[in-house]
Amino acid sequence: MRDTAIGIEVTNDPEALSAFLQPDCVAAIWHRQTPPDVQNWLDALDPERLPRGRVILQSEAVTSAVDHFCHMTGLPAGPGRDWLQADIALLAERFSDLTGSRFLRLRLDVITSNACRKFHIDSVTARLVCTYRGTGTQYGISNDGHDPEQIMTVQTGSPILLRGTLWPSHPPAGVLHRSPPIEETGETRLLLVLDSVADPQSEVGEMVLEQVH
């Protein structure tokens, strides 16, 4: 369904995320739920075992990169880990196909503070954000630069696609987003962020993984 007033597509069908490319769409949400057994497993994990890392790579290399992140933190092997790795690879593939990006910046963050607490638009072309554990990304509409009056929260496990300031055309509405304020609540979030990257060589200080053909 499309809220034409604010240009946000919300869909249960991942194929409908293609609406993100339409001129009047500035954000798209794949409304879905993580399998309950996987969600319970993720929520019960020791935060020190949650995978984390940052890398630039081709979508074909995502599975091996995430497997490395999981190995480095000692994330236990099993159905939950298998699902998480496969889902991150799926989202990377869909995001890459949708944006036409050969390279992606993949970031897995474990967050316990008010990271990115201010509403903003990212300095990227396009970004996918998916919260696997904890409160999802918050967003709202603002056309005057102030914080949105109505704040909405993306469901845990649901990816949101956002246009950044480098998108070729200007968005028709000011969709701002932020991390939810969780500091001192004891909450731990596991966050996936994917950015499209045009020139990986221009990115300083990050590893570039290329798929060997």
XYZ file of C-alpha atoms in Angstrom:
213
model
C 0.000 0.000 0.000
C 1.250 3.467 -0.808
C 0.787 6.544 1.358
C 0.876 8.992 -1.542
C 0.883 11.972 0.803
C 4.329 11.112 2.115
C 5.693 8.791 -0.566
C 6.300 5.695 1.554
C 5.543 2.231 0.207
C 4.633 -0.409 2.806
C 4.274 -3.920 1.443
C 4.142 -7.579 2.478
C 5.481 -8.542 -0.965
C 9.235 -8.072 -1.452
C 8.719 -7.784 -5.206
C 6.737 -4.596 -4.582
C 9.864 -2.920 -3.214
C 10.546 -1.959 -6.836
C 8.215 0.974 -6.136
C 11.232 2.524 -4.386
C 12.507 3.474 -7.844
C 9.391 5.467 -8.710
C 9.841 9.264 -8.648
C 7.198 9.834 -5.966
C 8.477 7.141 -3.571
C 11.142 8.163 -1.045
C 11.089 5.117 1.221
C 9.841 1.534 1.184
C 9.230 -0.958 3.984
C 9.013 -4.723 3.584
C 6.594 -5.494 6.398
C 7.451 -8.947 7.718
C 8.214 -10.830 10.917
C 11.282 -12.849 11.866
C 10.385 -16.504 12.549
C 9.423 -16.644 16.260
C 11.980 -19.319 17.128
C 14.769 -17.283 15.527
C 13.613 -14.091 17.225
C 13.520 -15.788 20.627
C 17.030 -17.126 20.028
C 18.369 -13.710 19.011
C 16.735 -11.952 21.961
C 18.199 -14.434 24.443
C 21.782 -14.258 23.152
C 24.576 -12.733 25.200
C 25.209 -9.364 23.473
C 28.913 -10.238 23.276
C 28.004 -13.076 20.908
C 26.106 -10.879 18.439
C 27.997 -10.489 15.138
C 29.449 -7.110 14.259
C 31.651 -5.707 11.527
C 31.942 -3.325 8.605
C 33.144 -4.088 5.090
C 32.741 -3.140 1.423
C 32.053 -6.087 -0.853
C 30.030 -7.494 -3.700
C 26.690 -9.034 -2.812
C 28.001 -12.494 -3.741
C 30.548 -12.251 -0.906
C 28.055 -11.375 1.835
C 27.523 -14.915 3.114
C 31.224 -15.526 3.733
C 31.713 -12.083 5.303
C 28.817 -12.540 7.742
C 30.018 -16.050 8.540
C 33.383 -14.489 9.455
C 31.693 -11.893 11.696
C 29.747 -14.676 13.454
C 32.897 -16.740 13.919
C 34.791 -13.789 15.399
C 32.199 -13.251 18.155
C 31.623 -16.938 18.806
C 27.992 -16.922 17.692
C 26.814 -20.522 18.187
C 26.197 -22.581 15.069
C 22.669 -23.808 14.478
C 19.394 -23.025 12.719
C 19.232 -19.469 14.095
C 22.665 -18.525 12.821
C 21.953 -20.206 9.473
C 18.741 -18.191 9.087
C 20.423 -14.911 10.001
C 23.275 -15.387 7.544
C 20.924 -16.431 4.755
C 18.578 -13.506 5.407
C 21.366 -10.922 5.354
C 22.571 -12.411 2.054
C 19.017 -12.258 0.682
C 18.591 -8.609 1.643
C 21.966 -7.743 0.145
C 21.056 -9.447 -3.120
C 17.680 -7.702 -3.342
C 19.167 -4.323 -2.449
C 21.972 -4.760 -4.988
C 19.553 -5.769 -7.740
C 17.180 -2.934 -6.947
C 19.794 -0.179 -6.854
C 22.039 -1.612 -9.549
C 24.993 -1.426 -7.166
C 27.945 -3.691 -7.869
C 29.453 -2.941 -4.465
C 27.787 -2.562 -1.082
C 28.893 -1.295 2.288
C 27.709 -3.819 4.868
C 27.618 -2.883 8.513
C 26.446 -5.021 11.422
C 26.186 -2.995 14.620
C 25.434 -3.964 18.205
C 23.907 -0.879 19.818
C 23.147 -0.139 23.457
C 23.171 3.678 23.362
C 21.332 6.481 21.576
C 23.329 6.149 18.364
C 22.193 8.558 15.615
C 19.606 9.950 18.022
C 18.826 13.005 15.875
C 16.429 12.801 12.951
C 18.357 13.069 9.696
C 18.796 12.023 6.061
C 21.949 10.026 5.317
C 24.647 11.272 2.959
C 24.341 8.233 0.699
C 22.525 7.353 -2.502
C 20.345 4.662 -0.929
C 20.368 2.717 2.316
C 18.682 -0.420 3.648
C 18.256 -0.765 7.404
C 16.972 -3.859 9.198
C 16.832 -4.305 12.979
C 17.107 -7.979 13.903
C 16.993 -7.469 17.658
C 15.523 -4.602 19.677
C 13.464 -1.603 18.652
C 13.369 -0.786 14.957
C 14.355 2.424 13.209
C 12.077 5.419 13.810
C 10.978 7.744 11.026
C 8.655 10.621 10.307
C 7.873 13.485 7.958
C 9.287 16.980 8.254
C 9.301 19.661 5.579
C 10.700 22.448 7.758
C 13.841 20.853 9.170
C 12.343 20.252 12.619
C 11.752 16.853 14.197
C 8.644 15.072 12.893
C 5.498 15.592 14.918
C 4.415 11.996 14.343
C 7.070 9.343 14.925
C 6.632 5.838 13.521
C 8.730 2.758 14.316
C 9.647 0.053 11.823
C 8.775 -3.421 13.069
C 11.718 -5.553 14.211
C 12.807 -7.750 11.312
C 11.302 -5.470 8.657
C 13.789 -3.828 6.263
C 13.309 -0.179 5.330
C 14.764 1.360 2.163
C 15.650 5.037 2.376
C 16.871 7.537 -0.188
C 19.828 9.660 0.853
C 20.971 13.156 -0.068
C 22.992 11.732 -3.000
C 19.933 10.268 -4.726
C 19.865 11.712 -8.275
C 16.516 13.471 -7.845
C 15.180 15.433 -4.905
C 12.577 13.587 -2.800
C 9.031 15.012 -2.763
C 8.799 14.770 1.022
C 11.186 15.053 3.964
C 11.363 11.522 5.366
C 13.736 11.696 8.332
C 14.862 8.788 10.496
C 16.827 8.035 13.639
C 17.860 5.242 15.963
C 15.361 4.809 18.809
C 16.469 6.258 22.163
C 17.393 3.205 24.253
C 20.232 4.443 26.448
C 19.991 3.252 30.084
C 17.106 0.913 29.234
C 19.240 -2.236 29.124
C 18.143 -2.896 25.535
C 20.589 -4.240 22.962
C 19.911 -3.822 19.256
C 21.369 -5.816 16.360
C 21.291 -3.622 13.274
C 22.081 -4.335 9.622
C 22.887 -1.383 7.354
C 23.518 -1.715 3.608
C 24.643 1.228 1.448
C 25.163 1.320 -2.298
C 28.783 2.132 -3.185
C 29.733 3.524 -6.602
C 33.515 3.624 -6.153
C 34.943 1.302 -3.483
C 38.476 2.610 -4.055
C 37.407 6.017 -2.773
C 36.365 4.547 0.566
C 39.309 4.948 2.917
C 40.056 2.585 5.791
C 37.635 -0.185 4.809
C 38.371 -3.641 3.446
C 37.225 -4.341 -0.093
C 36.195 -7.925 -0.782
C 35.770 -8.788 -4.455
C 34.144 -11.913 -5.782
C 36.675 -13.963 -7.761
C 35.322 -15.199 -11.106
